[in-house]
Coordinates of C-alpha atoms and ligand atoms in Angstrom, one line a residue:
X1 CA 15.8 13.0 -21.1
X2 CA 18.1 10.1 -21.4
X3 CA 19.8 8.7 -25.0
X4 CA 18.1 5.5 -26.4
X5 CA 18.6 2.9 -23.6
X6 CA 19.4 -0.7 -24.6
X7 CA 15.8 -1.1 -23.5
X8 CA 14.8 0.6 -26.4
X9 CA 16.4 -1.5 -28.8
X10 CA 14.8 -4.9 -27.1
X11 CA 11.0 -3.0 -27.8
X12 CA 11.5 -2.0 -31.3
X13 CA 12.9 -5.6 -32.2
X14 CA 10.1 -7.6 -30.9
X15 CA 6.6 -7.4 -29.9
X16 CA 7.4 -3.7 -28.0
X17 CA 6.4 -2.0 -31.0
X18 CA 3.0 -2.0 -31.0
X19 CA 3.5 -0.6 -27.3
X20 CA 5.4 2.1 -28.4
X21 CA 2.6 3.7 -30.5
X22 CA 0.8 4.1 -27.1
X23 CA -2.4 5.1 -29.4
X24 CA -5.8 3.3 -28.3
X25 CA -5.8 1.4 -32.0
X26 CA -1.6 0.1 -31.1
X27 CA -3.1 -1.5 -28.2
X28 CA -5.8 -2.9 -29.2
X29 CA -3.6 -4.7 -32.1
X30 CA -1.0 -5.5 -29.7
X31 CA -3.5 -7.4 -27.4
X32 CA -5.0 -9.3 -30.0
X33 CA -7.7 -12.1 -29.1
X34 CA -8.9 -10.6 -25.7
X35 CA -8.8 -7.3 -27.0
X36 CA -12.4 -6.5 -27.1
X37 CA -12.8 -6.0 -23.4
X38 CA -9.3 -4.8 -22.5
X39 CA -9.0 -1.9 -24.9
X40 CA -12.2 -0.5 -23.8
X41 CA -10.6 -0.3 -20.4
X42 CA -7.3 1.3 -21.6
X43 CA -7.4 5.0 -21.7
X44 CA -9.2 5.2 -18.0
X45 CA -7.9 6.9 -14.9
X46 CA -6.0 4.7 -12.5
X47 CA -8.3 3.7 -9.9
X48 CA -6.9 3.8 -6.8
X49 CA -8.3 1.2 -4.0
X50 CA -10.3 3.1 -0.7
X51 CA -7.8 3.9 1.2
X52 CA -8.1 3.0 5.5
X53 CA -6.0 5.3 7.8
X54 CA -5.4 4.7 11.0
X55 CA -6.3 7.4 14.0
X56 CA -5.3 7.5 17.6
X57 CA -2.8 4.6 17.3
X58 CA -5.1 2.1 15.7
X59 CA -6.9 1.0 12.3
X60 CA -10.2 -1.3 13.1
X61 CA -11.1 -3.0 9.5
X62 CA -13.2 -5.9 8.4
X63 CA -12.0 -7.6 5.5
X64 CA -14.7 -10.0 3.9
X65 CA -13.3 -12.5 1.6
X66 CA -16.2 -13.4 -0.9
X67 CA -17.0 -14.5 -4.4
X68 CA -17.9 -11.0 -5.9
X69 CA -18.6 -9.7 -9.7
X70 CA -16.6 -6.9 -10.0
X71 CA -15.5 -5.0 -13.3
X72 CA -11.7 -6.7 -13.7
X73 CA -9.7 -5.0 -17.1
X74 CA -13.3 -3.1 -18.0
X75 CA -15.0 -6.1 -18.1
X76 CA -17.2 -7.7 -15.2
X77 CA -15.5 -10.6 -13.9
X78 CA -16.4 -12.9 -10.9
X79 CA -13.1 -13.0 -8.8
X80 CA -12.6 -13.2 -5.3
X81 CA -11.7 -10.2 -3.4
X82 CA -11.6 -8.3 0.1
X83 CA -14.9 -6.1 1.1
X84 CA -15.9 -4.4 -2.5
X85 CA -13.0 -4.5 -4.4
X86 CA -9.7 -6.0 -6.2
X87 CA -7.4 -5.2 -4.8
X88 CA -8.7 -4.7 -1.5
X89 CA -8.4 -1.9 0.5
X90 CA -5.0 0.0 1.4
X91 CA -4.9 0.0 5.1
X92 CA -2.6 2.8 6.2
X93 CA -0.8 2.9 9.4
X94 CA 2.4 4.3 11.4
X95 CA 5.2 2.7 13.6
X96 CA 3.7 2.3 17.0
X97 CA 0.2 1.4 15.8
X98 CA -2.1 -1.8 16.7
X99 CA -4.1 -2.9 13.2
X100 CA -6.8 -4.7 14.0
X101 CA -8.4 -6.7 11.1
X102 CA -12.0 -9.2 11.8
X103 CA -11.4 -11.8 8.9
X104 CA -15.0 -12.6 7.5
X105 CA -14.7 -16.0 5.1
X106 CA -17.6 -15.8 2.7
X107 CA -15.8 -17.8 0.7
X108 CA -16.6 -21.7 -0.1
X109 CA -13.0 -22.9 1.5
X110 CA -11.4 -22.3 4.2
X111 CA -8.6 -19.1 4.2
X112 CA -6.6 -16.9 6.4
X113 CA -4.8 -14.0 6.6
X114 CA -1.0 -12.9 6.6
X115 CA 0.3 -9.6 6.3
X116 CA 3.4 -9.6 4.2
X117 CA 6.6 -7.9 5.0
X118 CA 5.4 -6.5 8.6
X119 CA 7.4 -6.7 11.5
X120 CA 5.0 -8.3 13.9
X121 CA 4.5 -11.5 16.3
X122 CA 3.6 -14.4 14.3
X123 CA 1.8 -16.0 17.8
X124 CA -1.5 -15.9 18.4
X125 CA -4.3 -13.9 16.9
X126 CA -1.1 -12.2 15.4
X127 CA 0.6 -12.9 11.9
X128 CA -0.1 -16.4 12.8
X129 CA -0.1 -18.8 9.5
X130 CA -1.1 -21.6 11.4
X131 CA -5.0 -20.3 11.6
X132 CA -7.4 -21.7 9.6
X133 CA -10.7 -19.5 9.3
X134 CA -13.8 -21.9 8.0
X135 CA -16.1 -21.1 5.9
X136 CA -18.9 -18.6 7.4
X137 CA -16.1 -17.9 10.4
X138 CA -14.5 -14.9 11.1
X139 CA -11.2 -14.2 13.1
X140 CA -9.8 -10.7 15.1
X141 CA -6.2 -10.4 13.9
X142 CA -4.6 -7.6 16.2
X143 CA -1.2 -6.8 14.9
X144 CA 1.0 -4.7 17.0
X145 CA 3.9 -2.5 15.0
X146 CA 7.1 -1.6 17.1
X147 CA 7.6 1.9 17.7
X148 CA 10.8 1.5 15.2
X149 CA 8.7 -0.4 12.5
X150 CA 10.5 0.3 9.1
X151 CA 8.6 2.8 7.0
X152 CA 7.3 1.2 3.8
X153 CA 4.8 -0.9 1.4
X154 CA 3.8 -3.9 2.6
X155 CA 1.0 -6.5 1.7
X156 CA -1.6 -8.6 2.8
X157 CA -3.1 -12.3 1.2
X158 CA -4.1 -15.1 2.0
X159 CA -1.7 -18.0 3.5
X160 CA -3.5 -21.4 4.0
X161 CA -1.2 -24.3 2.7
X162 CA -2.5 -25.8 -0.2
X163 CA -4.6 -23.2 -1.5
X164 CA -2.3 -19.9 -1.3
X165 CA -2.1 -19.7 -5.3
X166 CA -5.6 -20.4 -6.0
X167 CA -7.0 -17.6 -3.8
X168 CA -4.5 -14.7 -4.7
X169 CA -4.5 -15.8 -8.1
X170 CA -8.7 -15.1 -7.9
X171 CA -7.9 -11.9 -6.4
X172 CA -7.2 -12.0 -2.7
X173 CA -4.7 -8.9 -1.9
X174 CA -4.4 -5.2 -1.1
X175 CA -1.9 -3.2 0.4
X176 CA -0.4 -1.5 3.3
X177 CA 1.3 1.4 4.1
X178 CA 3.5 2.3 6.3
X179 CA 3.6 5.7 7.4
X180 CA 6.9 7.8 7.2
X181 CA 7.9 9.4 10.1
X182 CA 8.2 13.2 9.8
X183 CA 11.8 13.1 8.9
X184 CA 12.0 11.1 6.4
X185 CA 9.3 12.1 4.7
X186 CA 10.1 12.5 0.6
X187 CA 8.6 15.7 -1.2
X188 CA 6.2 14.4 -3.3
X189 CA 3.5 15.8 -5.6
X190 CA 1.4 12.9 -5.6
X191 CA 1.8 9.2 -4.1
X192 CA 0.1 6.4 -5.5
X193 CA -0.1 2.6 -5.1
X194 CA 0.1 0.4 -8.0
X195 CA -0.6 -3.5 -6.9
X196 CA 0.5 -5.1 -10.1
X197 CA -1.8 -9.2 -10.2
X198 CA -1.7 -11.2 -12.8
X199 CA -5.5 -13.4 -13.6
X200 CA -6.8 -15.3 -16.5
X201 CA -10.4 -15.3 -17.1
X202 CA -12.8 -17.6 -19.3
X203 CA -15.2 -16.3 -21.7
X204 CA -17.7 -16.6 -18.7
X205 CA -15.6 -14.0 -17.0
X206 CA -14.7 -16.6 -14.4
X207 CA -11.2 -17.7 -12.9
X208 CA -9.9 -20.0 -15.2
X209 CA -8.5 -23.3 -13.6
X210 CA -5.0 -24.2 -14.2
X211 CA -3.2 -27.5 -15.3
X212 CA -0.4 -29.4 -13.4
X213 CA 2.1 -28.1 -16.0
X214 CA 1.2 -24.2 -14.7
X215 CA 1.4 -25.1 -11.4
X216 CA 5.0 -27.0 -12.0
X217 CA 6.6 -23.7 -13.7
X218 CA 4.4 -21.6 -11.3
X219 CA 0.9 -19.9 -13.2
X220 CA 1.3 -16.6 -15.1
X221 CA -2.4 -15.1 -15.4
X222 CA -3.1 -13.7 -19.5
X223 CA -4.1 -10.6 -18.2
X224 CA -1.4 -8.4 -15.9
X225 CA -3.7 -5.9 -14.0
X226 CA -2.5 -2.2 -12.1
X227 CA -5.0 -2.2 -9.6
X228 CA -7.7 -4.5 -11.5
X229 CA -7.3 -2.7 -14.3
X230 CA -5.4 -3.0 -17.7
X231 CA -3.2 -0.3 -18.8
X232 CA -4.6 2.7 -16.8
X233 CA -3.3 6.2 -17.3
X234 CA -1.8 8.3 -14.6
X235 CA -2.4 11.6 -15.3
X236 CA 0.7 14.6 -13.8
X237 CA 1.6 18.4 -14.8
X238 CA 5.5 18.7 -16.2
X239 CA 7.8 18.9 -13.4
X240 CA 5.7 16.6 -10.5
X241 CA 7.5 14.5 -8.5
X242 CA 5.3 11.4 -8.6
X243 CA 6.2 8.5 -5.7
X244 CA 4.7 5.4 -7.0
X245 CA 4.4 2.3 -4.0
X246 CA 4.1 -1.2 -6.3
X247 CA 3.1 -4.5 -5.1
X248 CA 3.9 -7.1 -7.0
X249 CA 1.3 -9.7 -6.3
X250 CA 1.0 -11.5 -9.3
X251 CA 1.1 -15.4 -8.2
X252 CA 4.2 -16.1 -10.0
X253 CA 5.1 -13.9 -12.4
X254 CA 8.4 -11.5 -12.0
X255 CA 8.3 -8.0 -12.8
X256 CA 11.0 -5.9 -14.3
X257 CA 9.8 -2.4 -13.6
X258 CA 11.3 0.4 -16.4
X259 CA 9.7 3.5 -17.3
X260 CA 10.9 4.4 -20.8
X261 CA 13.2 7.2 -21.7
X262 CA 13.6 7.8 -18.1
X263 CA 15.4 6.1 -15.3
X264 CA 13.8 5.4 -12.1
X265 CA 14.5 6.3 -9.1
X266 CA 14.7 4.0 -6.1
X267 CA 13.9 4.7 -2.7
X268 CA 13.0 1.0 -1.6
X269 CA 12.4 -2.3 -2.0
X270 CA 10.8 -4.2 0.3
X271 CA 11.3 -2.8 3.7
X272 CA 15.0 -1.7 2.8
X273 CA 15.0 2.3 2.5
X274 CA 18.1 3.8 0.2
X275 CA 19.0 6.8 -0.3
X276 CA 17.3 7.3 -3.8
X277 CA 19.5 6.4 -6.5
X278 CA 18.9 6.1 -10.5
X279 CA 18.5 2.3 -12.0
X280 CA 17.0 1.6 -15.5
X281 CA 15.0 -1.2 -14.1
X282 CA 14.6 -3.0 -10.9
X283 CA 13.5 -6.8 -10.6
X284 CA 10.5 -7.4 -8.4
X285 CA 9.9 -11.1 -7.6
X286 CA 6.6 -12.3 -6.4
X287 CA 5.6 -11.0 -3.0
X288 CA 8.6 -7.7 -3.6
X289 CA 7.9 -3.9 -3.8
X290 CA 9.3 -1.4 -5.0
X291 CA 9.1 2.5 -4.0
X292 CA 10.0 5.0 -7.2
X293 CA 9.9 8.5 -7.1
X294 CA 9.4 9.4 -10.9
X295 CA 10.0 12.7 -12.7
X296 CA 6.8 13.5 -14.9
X297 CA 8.3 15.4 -17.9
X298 CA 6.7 13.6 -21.1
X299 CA 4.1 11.0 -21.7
X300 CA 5.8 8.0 -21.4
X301 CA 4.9 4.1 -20.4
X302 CA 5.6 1.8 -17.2
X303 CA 6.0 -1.3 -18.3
X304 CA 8.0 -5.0 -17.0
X305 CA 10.7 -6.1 -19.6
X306 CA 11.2 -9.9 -20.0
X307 CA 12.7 -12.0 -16.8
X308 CA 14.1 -15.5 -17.5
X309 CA 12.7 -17.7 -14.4
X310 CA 14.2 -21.3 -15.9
X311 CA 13.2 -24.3 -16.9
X312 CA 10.6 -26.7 -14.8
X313 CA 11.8 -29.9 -16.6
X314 CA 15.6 -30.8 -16.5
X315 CA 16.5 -31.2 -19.9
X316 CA 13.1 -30.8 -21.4
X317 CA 13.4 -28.0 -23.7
X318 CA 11.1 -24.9 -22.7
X319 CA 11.9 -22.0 -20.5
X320 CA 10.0 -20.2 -18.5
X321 CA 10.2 -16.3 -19.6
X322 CA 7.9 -13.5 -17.5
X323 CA 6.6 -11.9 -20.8
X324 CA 6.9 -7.9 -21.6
X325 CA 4.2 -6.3 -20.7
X326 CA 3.0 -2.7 -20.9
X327 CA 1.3 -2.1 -17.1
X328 CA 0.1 1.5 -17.7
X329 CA 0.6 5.6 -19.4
X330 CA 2.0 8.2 -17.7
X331 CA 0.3 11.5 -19.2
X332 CA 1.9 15.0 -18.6
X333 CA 0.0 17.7 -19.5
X334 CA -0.8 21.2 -18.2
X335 CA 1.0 24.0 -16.8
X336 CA 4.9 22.8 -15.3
X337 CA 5.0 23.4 -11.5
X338 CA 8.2 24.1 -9.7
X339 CA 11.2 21.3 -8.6
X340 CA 10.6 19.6 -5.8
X341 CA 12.2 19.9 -2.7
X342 CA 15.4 17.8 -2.8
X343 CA 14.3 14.1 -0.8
X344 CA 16.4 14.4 3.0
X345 CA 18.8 11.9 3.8
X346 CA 17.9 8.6 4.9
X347 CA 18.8 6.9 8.2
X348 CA 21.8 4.8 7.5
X349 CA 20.2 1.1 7.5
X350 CA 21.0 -1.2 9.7
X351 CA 24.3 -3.4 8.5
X352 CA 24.9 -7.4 9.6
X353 CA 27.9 -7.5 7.7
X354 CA 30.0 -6.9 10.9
X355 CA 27.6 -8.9 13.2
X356 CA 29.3 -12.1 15.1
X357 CA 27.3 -14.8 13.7
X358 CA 25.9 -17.2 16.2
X359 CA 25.0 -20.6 13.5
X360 CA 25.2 -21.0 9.7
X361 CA 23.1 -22.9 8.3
X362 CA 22.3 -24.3 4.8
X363 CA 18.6 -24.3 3.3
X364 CA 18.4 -26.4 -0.2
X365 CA 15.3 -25.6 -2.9
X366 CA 15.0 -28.6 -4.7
X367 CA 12.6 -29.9 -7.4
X368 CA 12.0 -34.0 -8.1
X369 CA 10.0 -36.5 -9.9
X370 CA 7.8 -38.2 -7.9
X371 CA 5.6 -35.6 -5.9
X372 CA 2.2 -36.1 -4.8
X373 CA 0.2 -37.5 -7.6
X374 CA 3.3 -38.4 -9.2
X375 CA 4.2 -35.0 -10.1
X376 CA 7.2 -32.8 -9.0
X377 CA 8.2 -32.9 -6.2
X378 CA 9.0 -29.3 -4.3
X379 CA 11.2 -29.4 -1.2
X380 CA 13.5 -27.6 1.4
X381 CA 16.4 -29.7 2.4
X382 CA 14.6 -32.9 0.9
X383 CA 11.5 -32.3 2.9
X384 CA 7.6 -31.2 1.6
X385 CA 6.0 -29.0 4.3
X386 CA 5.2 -29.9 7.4
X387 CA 3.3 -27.8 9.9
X388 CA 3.7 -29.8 13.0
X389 CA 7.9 -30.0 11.9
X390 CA 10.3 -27.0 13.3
X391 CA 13.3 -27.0 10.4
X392 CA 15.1 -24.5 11.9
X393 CA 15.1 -23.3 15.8
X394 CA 17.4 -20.0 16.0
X395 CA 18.2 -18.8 19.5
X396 CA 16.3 -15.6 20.1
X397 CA 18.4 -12.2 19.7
X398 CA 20.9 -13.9 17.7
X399 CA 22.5 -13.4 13.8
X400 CA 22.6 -16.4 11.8
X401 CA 23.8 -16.5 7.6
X402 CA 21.6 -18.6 5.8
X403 CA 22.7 -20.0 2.9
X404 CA 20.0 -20.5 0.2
X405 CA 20.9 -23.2 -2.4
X406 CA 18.8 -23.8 -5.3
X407 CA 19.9 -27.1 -7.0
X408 CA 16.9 -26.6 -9.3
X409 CA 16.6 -25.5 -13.1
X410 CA 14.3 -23.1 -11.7
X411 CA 14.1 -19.5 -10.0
X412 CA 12.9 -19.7 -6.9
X413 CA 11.9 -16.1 -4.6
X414 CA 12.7 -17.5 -1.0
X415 CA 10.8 -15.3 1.5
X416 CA 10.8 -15.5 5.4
X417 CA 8.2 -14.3 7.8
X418 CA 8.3 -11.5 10.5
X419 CA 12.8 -11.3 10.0
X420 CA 13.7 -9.4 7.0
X421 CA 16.8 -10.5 5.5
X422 CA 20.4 -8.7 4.7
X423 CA 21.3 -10.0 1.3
X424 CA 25.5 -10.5 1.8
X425 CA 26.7 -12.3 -0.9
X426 CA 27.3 -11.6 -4.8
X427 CA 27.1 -8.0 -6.0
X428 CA 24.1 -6.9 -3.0
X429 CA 27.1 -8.1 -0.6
X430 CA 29.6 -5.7 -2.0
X431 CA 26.9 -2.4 -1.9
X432 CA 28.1 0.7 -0.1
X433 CA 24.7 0.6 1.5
X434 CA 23.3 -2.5 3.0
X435 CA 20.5 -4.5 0.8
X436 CA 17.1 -5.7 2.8
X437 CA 14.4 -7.8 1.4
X438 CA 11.6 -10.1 3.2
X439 CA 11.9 -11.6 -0.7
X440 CA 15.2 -12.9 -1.8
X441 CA 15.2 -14.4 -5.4
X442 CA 17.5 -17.7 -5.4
X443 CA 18.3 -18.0 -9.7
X444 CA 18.3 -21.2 -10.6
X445 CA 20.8 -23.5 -9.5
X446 CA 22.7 -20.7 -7.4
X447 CA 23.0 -20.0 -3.9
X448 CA 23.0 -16.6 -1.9
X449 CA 23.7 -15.8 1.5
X450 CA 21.7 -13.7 3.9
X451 CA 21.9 -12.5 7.2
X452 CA 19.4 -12.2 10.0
X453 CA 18.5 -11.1 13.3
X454 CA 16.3 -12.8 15.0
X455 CA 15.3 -10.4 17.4
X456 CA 12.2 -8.4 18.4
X457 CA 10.0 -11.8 18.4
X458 CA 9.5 -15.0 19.4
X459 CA 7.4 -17.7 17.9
X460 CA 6.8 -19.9 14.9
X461 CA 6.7 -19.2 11.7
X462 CA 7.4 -19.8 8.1
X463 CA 9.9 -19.2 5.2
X464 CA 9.1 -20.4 1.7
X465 CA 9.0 -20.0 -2.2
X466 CA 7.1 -16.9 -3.3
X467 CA 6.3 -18.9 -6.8
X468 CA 2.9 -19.5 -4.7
X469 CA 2.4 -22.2 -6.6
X470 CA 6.0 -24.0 -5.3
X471 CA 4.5 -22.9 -2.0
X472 CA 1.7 -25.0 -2.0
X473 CA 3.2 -27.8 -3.7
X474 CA 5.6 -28.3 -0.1
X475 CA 8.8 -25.7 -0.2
X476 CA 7.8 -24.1 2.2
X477 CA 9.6 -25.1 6.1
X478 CA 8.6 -23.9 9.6
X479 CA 11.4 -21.6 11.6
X480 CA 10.7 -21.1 15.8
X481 CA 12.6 -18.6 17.0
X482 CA 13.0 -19.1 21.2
Ligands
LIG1 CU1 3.6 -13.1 0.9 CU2 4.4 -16.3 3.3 O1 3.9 -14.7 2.1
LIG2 CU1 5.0 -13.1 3.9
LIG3 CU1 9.8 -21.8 -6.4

C-alpha cells in the first residue's frame, strides 16, 4: 500500500472523518438529518442494474419511461426511471452491432432519447435530438455501431430542450457497454458498473423541485447514489483485479473519483482508451466516465473529493464547491487468489495533433443578466439555443480546432454529439498519448482547444454544456456536418 496521500490529510481535517471510521454508527453520524433512511441502506450489496446483451449483431429493448415507486437509498421513492429500475438497464453491445431501442413515454411530458458518447448517425430514427416523443407515444430508435466503434462506457438519457435536468435529475439514465474486442480484452476478476446520480427527495419521498438559484449554479441532488443506492459495499477476495465502468450522471455535480490508500488505475475515460496508468484521482464532469481497474487488497472506500466549479454571480460572494462524498466500501475478505494476468497493450489512439486543419473556429460560454424571466442569461457566442439555427457547418471528412472560451465565473463541461474530441491544448496537449473525451470541462474563465474529425457521419446535431441545467437554460448550439 501507498504512504499517506495528501488526500488523507484533506479527510482527517474536515468532515472526512467520520468517513474514515467506515463503521455503520460513523455513517450514520456523518449523514446527520436524512440519516434514518440512508443508513439502513448502507451496508447492502451493490446492486447491479439487469443487464441486456446483445446476440447475432443486434440488442431489441423497450425502454418505458414512467413515474414509478421504487426503493431509492433504502427508502421507497417515487422517481422516474426506465422499465423497472433506476438506473435503467445496461444494454450491452459490440462494434458492428444495430441497437434497437422502442421508446415508451409514460410519462406526463414529453421526452426523448439520446445515447451519450456513441459513435452513431444523429439523422433520422437515429441519435436524433430533434425528436420529440408525446406523452403515451412511443418511437423505434435503431442505432447502427461502425465496425471500428471505440470499445467503452457510454450512456443513455433523456435530451428534450427545456426539460433535460428535470428528467435525469428524477432518474432517467442507464448505461451501455461497449464490448471489447478479443484483443484488448483486460484480465479482470470481476467488472462492474457504478452509474454515480445525484437526487433530492421530500419527506414524501418525491423529487424535490428546485429554485432559479439551483438552476443558475446548476442543481446538486442531497443524496449521491451508486446505482440508486447510498454507500453500497462491493464485496472481493485479496488479490482480484476488480474493473469498475462509472457513469457520472449526476445533473451537475463533478466527481473526483479516489479510492483511499490506493491509486487507481486508469484505462479510460470517455471513449479514450490508455494504456492503464496510476492517478490518485481523476475528475469526471457531468456526462464523463471513467474505466479503473482496482487492486482489492484491504477494505477501503471510493469516494469523490471536493471540485471547485465557480461562482454563478460575478462578484457575489459564494462558490460553487461539488462536496466530498463517500460513494461506496470496498470489502476484501476470504482466501487471496493469484495476480492477474498483466492487461495487453492497447492500440495506439488515434492522434490529430499532426492533422492539417481545414477551419478554426472560436465557440464562447457566456453567462448574463437578463435571461428569460429576467434571470441569467446562458449563451454560446451570444446566442440561447436555437433548433431551427446551424452555428457551425464543418465540411464533412474534415479536422477543425475548436477553441472553447469560457468568459464566465463558472465551469462549464462542453460536450459534442456523435465527434469525440482530441483535447490539444494545456497539459492534455503535451501527453505522450493523445487525450479523447465527448466531455471537455471549460474552467471558468479559460479556454481549451480541441480537435476533431468530422468524419464517419453526416447530419445535425448538438454540442452544449453538460451542467444540464446551463443546457436547458440555452448553451447549447446546433453543428451540421455536410
Ligand atoms: Cu449527455 Cu447532449 O448529452
Ligand atoms: Cu451526449
Ligand atoms: Cu454550464
Amino acid at each position: 500500500m501507498r504512504p499517506i496521500s495528501r488526500r488523507r490529510t484533506l479527510q482527517l481535517g474536515g468532515l472526512g472523518v467520520a468517513g474514515t471510521v467506515v463503521g455503520g454508527a460513523g455513517l450514520a453520524q456523518q449523514l446527520g438529518s436524512r440519516a434514518t433512511s440512508v443508513a439502513a441502506s448502507t451496508g447492502v450489496p451493490l446492486r447491479e442494474p439487469q443487464v441486456l446483451r446483445s446476440s447475432d449483431g443486434e440488442l431489441r429493448v423497450t425502454l418505458q419511461a414512467a413515474e414509478q415507486r421504487l426503493e431509492v437509498a433504502g427508502a421507497s421513492a417515487t422517481v422516474l426511471g426506465y422499465n423497472d429500475g433506476l438506473p435503467g438497464p445496461t444494454l450491452h453491445v459490440r462494434p458492428g452491432d444495430v441497437l434497437r431501442v422502442r421508446l415508451q413515454n409514460r410519462l406526463a411530458r414529453a421526452t426523448n432519447l439520446h445515447v451519450h458518447g456513441l459513435v452513431v448517425s444523429p439523422e433520422g430514427n437515429g441519435d436524433n435530438v430533434f425528436v420529440s416523443v408525446d406523452p403515451g407515444e412511443s418511437f423505434d430508435y435503431a442505432y447502427r455501431l461502425p465496425d471500428d466503434h471505440p470499445p467503452g462506457t457510454y450512456w443513455y438519457h433523456p435530451h428534450l430542450h427545456g426539460s433535460v435536468a428535470d428528467q435525469v435529475f428524477a432518474g432517467l439514465y442507464g448505461a451501455i457497454v461497449v464490448a471489447d474486442g478479443g484483443e484488448v480484452a483486460v484480465p479482470s476478476a470481476r467488472e462492474r458498473v457504478l452509474v454515480v446520480s445525484d437526487i433530492t427527495l421530500d419527506g414524501g419521498g418525491r423529487v424535490r423541485s428546485v429554485s432559479a438559484m439551483d438552476r443558475m449554479a446548476g442543481r446538486e441532488g442531497e443524496l449521491v447514489l451508486v446505482n440508486g443506492q447510498a454507500r453500497p459495499v462491493l464485496s472481493a477476495r485479496p488479490g482480484e483485479r476488480e474493473r469498475w465502468r462509472v457513469v457520472n450522471a449526476c445533473t451537475s455535480r463533478y466527481l473526483r473519483l479516489a479510492v483511499d490508500g490506493q491509486p487507481l488505475s486508469l484505462l479510460a475515460v470517455d471513449s479514450g482508451r490508455l494504456t492503464p496508468r496510476d492517478v490518485d484521482d481523476v475528475v469526471l464532469a457531468p456526462g464523463n466516465r471513467a474505466d479503473l481497474l482496482v487492486a482489492a487488497s484491504t477494505n477501503t472506500v471510493l469516494r469523490t473529493l471536493p471540485v471547485d466549479r465557480g461562482t454563478p454571480m460575478m462578484g457575489a460572494g459564494g462558490g460553487v464547491t461539488s462536496p466530498e462524498e463517500v460513494l461506496a466500501r470496498l470489502e476484501v475478505s476470504g482466501g487471496a487468489v493469484d495476480d492477474p494476468a498483466p492487461v495487453p497493450p492497447q492500440p495506439e489512439p488515434r492522434d490529430l495533433r499532426g492533422a492539417d486543419v481545414a477551419a478554426r473556429r472560436e465557440l464562447v460560454f457566456s453567462m448574463g443578466m437578463g435571461g428569460m424571466g429576467g434571470g441569467m442569461s446562458f449563451a454560446i457566442d451570444g446566442r440561447e439555443f436555437d433548433a431551427d439555427r446551424v452555428d457551425q457547418a464543418p465540411a464533412a471528412g474534415t479536422v477543425e480546432e475548436w477553441t472553447l472560451t469560457n468568459t464566465s465565473p463558472m465551469n462549464h463541461p462542453v460536450h459534442l454529439h456523435v465527434w469525440p474530441m482530441q483535447v490539444v491544448s494545456g497539459a492534455a496537449g503535451d501527453e505522450a498519448e493523445p487525450t479523447w473525451r465527448d466531455v471537455v470541462d471549460v474552467p471558468a474563465r479559460s479556454r481549451v482547444q480541441v480537435r476533431i474529425a468530422f468524419d464517419g457521419f453526416t447530419g445535425r446535431t448538438v454540442y452544449h454544456c453538460h451542467v444540464l441545467d446551463h443546457e436547458d437554460a440555452g448553451m447549447m448550439g446546433v453543428v451540421e456536418v455536410g
